């Protein structure tokens, strides 16, 4: 088989319908749109939410301003799991600055929380804002220490 032998499957390519090219072409004069009415005009079909005199669907739904309430003073944490700390060497100090340099934080300005997914093989000195009980147990079990930053 050569490149010049390749051709599309039969029926997969269809010629474009050339409308408005005279009566012999079969799509002359009104071009398949019929005569008069909304369908014959350009921009036919109206709006997506216009339903021919019915009350539109989105107006039938109950009025909801917002979905709940967002507390204005909530704190968003950078959450890291123990398996993400595997790249640190033994006895390394894990601080928000070190994590920023390692490019593990999405928003370095936010406080850091360590979660307990995964295992820790090396002893690390962890200084972060928040640590879960399971993460603290695993860090101290590996011979490391945990210190909370205020």
Short mmCIF file of C-alpha atoms in Angstrom, two decimals:
data_model
loop_
_atom_site.label_atom_id
_atom_site.label_comp_id
_atom_site.label_asym_id
_atom_site.label_seq_id
_atom_site.Cartn_x
_atom_site.Cartn_y
_atom_site.Cartn_z
CA UNK A 1 0.00 0.00 0.00
CA UNK A 2 1.25 3.46 -0.93
CA UNK A 3 0.17 6.92 0.17
CA UNK A 4 -1.50 7.52 -3.20
CA UNK A 5 -3.65 4.40 -2.65
CA UNK A 6 -5.22 5.78 0.54
CA UNK A 7 -8.77 7.04 0.27
CA UNK A 8 -11.58 7.58 2.82
CA UNK A 9 -14.15 4.86 3.51
CA UNK A 10 -17.13 4.93 1.15
CA UNK A 11 -19.90 7.13 2.57
CA UNK A 12 -17.68 8.85 5.15
CA UNK A 13 -17.21 12.00 3.06
CA UNK A 14 -20.36 13.81 1.92
CA UNK A 15 -20.50 16.72 -0.51
CA UNK A 16 -21.73 20.04 0.85
CA UNK A 17 -25.27 21.04 -0.23
CA UNK A 18 -24.91 24.18 -2.36
CA UNK A 19 -28.17 26.05 -1.80
CA UNK A 20 -29.47 28.99 -3.77
CA UNK A 21 -27.82 28.03 -7.10
CA UNK A 22 -30.85 27.81 -9.38
CA UNK A 23 -33.80 25.44 -9.83
CA UNK A 24 -31.81 22.74 -11.62
CA UNK A 25 -29.66 22.23 -8.53
CA UNK A 26 -32.74 21.22 -6.54
CA UNK A 27 -32.16 23.78 -3.78
CA UNK A 28 -32.94 27.01 -5.63
CA UNK A 29 -35.31 29.89 -4.80
CA UNK A 30 -36.25 29.25 -1.16
CA UNK A 31 -33.21 26.99 -0.59
CA UNK A 32 -35.08 24.29 1.34
CA UNK A 33 -36.47 26.75 3.89
CA UNK A 34 -40.08 26.69 2.69
CA UNK A 35 -42.00 29.93 2.26
CA UNK A 36 -42.32 32.62 4.90
CA UNK A 37 -42.44 32.12 8.66
CA UNK A 38 -39.78 32.04 11.34
CA UNK A 39 -37.87 29.17 9.72
CA UNK A 40 -37.46 31.11 6.48
CA UNK A 41 -35.77 34.07 8.17
CA UNK A 42 -32.10 34.42 8.99
CA UNK A 43 -31.21 33.78 12.63
CA UNK A 44 -34.14 31.35 12.72
CA UNK A 45 -35.15 29.55 15.91
CA UNK A 46 -35.34 32.39 18.41
CA UNK A 47 -33.60 32.11 21.73
CA UNK A 48 -32.71 28.89 23.49
CA UNK A 49 -35.03 29.77 26.39
CA UNK A 50 -37.99 30.92 24.25
CA UNK A 51 -40.65 28.22 24.41
CA UNK A 52 -43.45 29.47 22.21
CA UNK A 53 -45.60 31.23 24.78
CA UNK A 54 -44.99 28.75 27.61
CA UNK A 55 -43.36 30.10 30.74
CA UNK A 56 -39.64 29.51 30.11
CA UNK A 57 -38.08 26.64 32.04
CA UNK A 58 -35.62 28.82 33.96
CA UNK A 59 -38.51 31.03 35.16
CA UNK A 60 -40.50 28.00 36.34
CA UNK A 61 -37.70 27.09 38.76
CA UNK A 62 -37.80 28.55 42.27
CA UNK A 63 -35.79 31.73 42.75
CA UNK A 64 -32.42 31.01 44.34
CA UNK A 65 -29.98 33.88 44.85
CA UNK A 66 -26.90 31.99 45.99
CA UNK A 67 -26.10 28.45 47.02
CA UNK A 68 -25.56 28.82 50.74
CA UNK A 69 -23.26 31.13 52.62
CA UNK A 70 -19.48 31.54 52.38
CA UNK A 71 -17.91 32.43 55.73
CA UNK A 72 -15.88 35.61 55.26
CA UNK A 73 -13.10 34.69 57.72
CA UNK A 74 -12.39 31.11 56.67
CA UNK A 75 -8.74 30.06 56.33
CA UNK A 76 -7.67 28.11 53.25
CA UNK A 77 -4.80 25.69 53.92
CA UNK A 78 -2.16 24.20 51.64
CA UNK A 79 -2.80 20.51 52.32
CA UNK A 80 0.10 18.08 51.94
CA UNK A 81 0.20 14.35 52.57
CA UNK A 82 3.14 12.44 54.05
CA UNK A 83 3.89 10.68 50.77
CA UNK A 84 4.61 14.10 49.23
CA UNK A 85 7.39 14.66 51.79
CA UNK A 86 9.31 11.60 50.53
CA UNK A 87 11.72 13.82 48.54
CA UNK A 88 13.23 15.38 51.67
CA UNK A 89 16.52 13.98 53.00
CA UNK A 90 16.85 12.50 56.51
CA UNK A 91 16.79 15.07 59.36
CA UNK A 92 15.79 17.82 56.92
CA UNK A 93 13.71 20.69 58.29
CA UNK A 94 10.30 20.87 56.60
CA UNK A 95 9.05 24.46 56.83
CA UNK A 96 6.66 26.45 54.61
CA UNK A 97 9.74 28.10 53.02
CA UNK A 98 11.35 24.71 52.24
CA UNK A 99 8.06 23.44 50.81
CA UNK A 100 7.79 26.56 48.63
CA UNK A 101 11.31 25.95 47.29
CA UNK A 102 10.35 22.31 46.59
CA UNK A 103 7.30 23.68 44.68
CA UNK A 104 4.83 21.64 46.74
CA UNK A 105 2.54 24.56 47.72
CA UNK A 106 -0.19 25.89 45.45
CA UNK A 107 -0.49 29.22 47.29
CA UNK A 108 2.65 29.88 49.38
CA UNK A 109 0.92 32.74 51.25
CA UNK A 110 -1.58 30.30 52.82
CA UNK A 111 -0.78 28.23 55.95
CA UNK A 112 0.33 24.59 55.63
CA UNK A 113 -1.45 21.48 56.96
CA UNK A 114 0.08 17.99 56.91
CA UNK A 115 -2.31 15.06 56.38
CA UNK A 116 -1.65 11.38 57.11
CA UNK A 117 -1.83 9.61 53.73
CA UNK A 118 1.22 7.48 52.95
CA UNK A 119 4.22 6.32 54.96
CA UNK A 120 7.37 8.12 56.05
CA UNK A 121 10.71 6.29 55.97
CA UNK A 122 13.07 9.08 57.12
CA UNK A 123 13.11 11.25 60.24
CA UNK A 124 12.07 14.84 59.47
CA UNK A 125 11.81 18.00 61.57
CA UNK A 126 8.39 19.32 60.59
CA UNK A 127 7.48 22.95 61.40
CA UNK A 128 4.04 23.76 59.95
CA UNK A 129 0.74 25.39 60.98
CA UNK A 130 -1.38 22.25 61.41
CA UNK A 131 -0.83 18.46 61.59
CA UNK A 132 -3.40 15.69 61.85
CA UNK A 133 -3.12 13.10 64.64
CA UNK A 134 -2.31 10.26 62.24
CA UNK A 135 0.37 12.35 60.46
CA UNK A 136 1.95 13.32 63.81
CA UNK A 137 2.02 9.66 64.89
CA UNK A 138 3.70 8.56 61.63
CA UNK A 139 6.28 11.38 61.72
CA UNK A 140 7.22 10.66 65.33
CA UNK A 141 7.15 6.91 64.63
CA UNK A 142 9.80 7.45 61.94
CA UNK A 143 11.99 9.28 64.47
CA UNK A 144 11.08 12.82 63.46
CA UNK A 145 9.62 15.74 65.38
CA UNK A 146 6.61 18.01 64.91
CA UNK A 147 6.44 21.69 65.87
CA UNK A 148 3.43 23.89 65.22
CA UNK A 149 3.79 27.47 63.99
CA UNK A 150 1.33 29.97 65.46
#
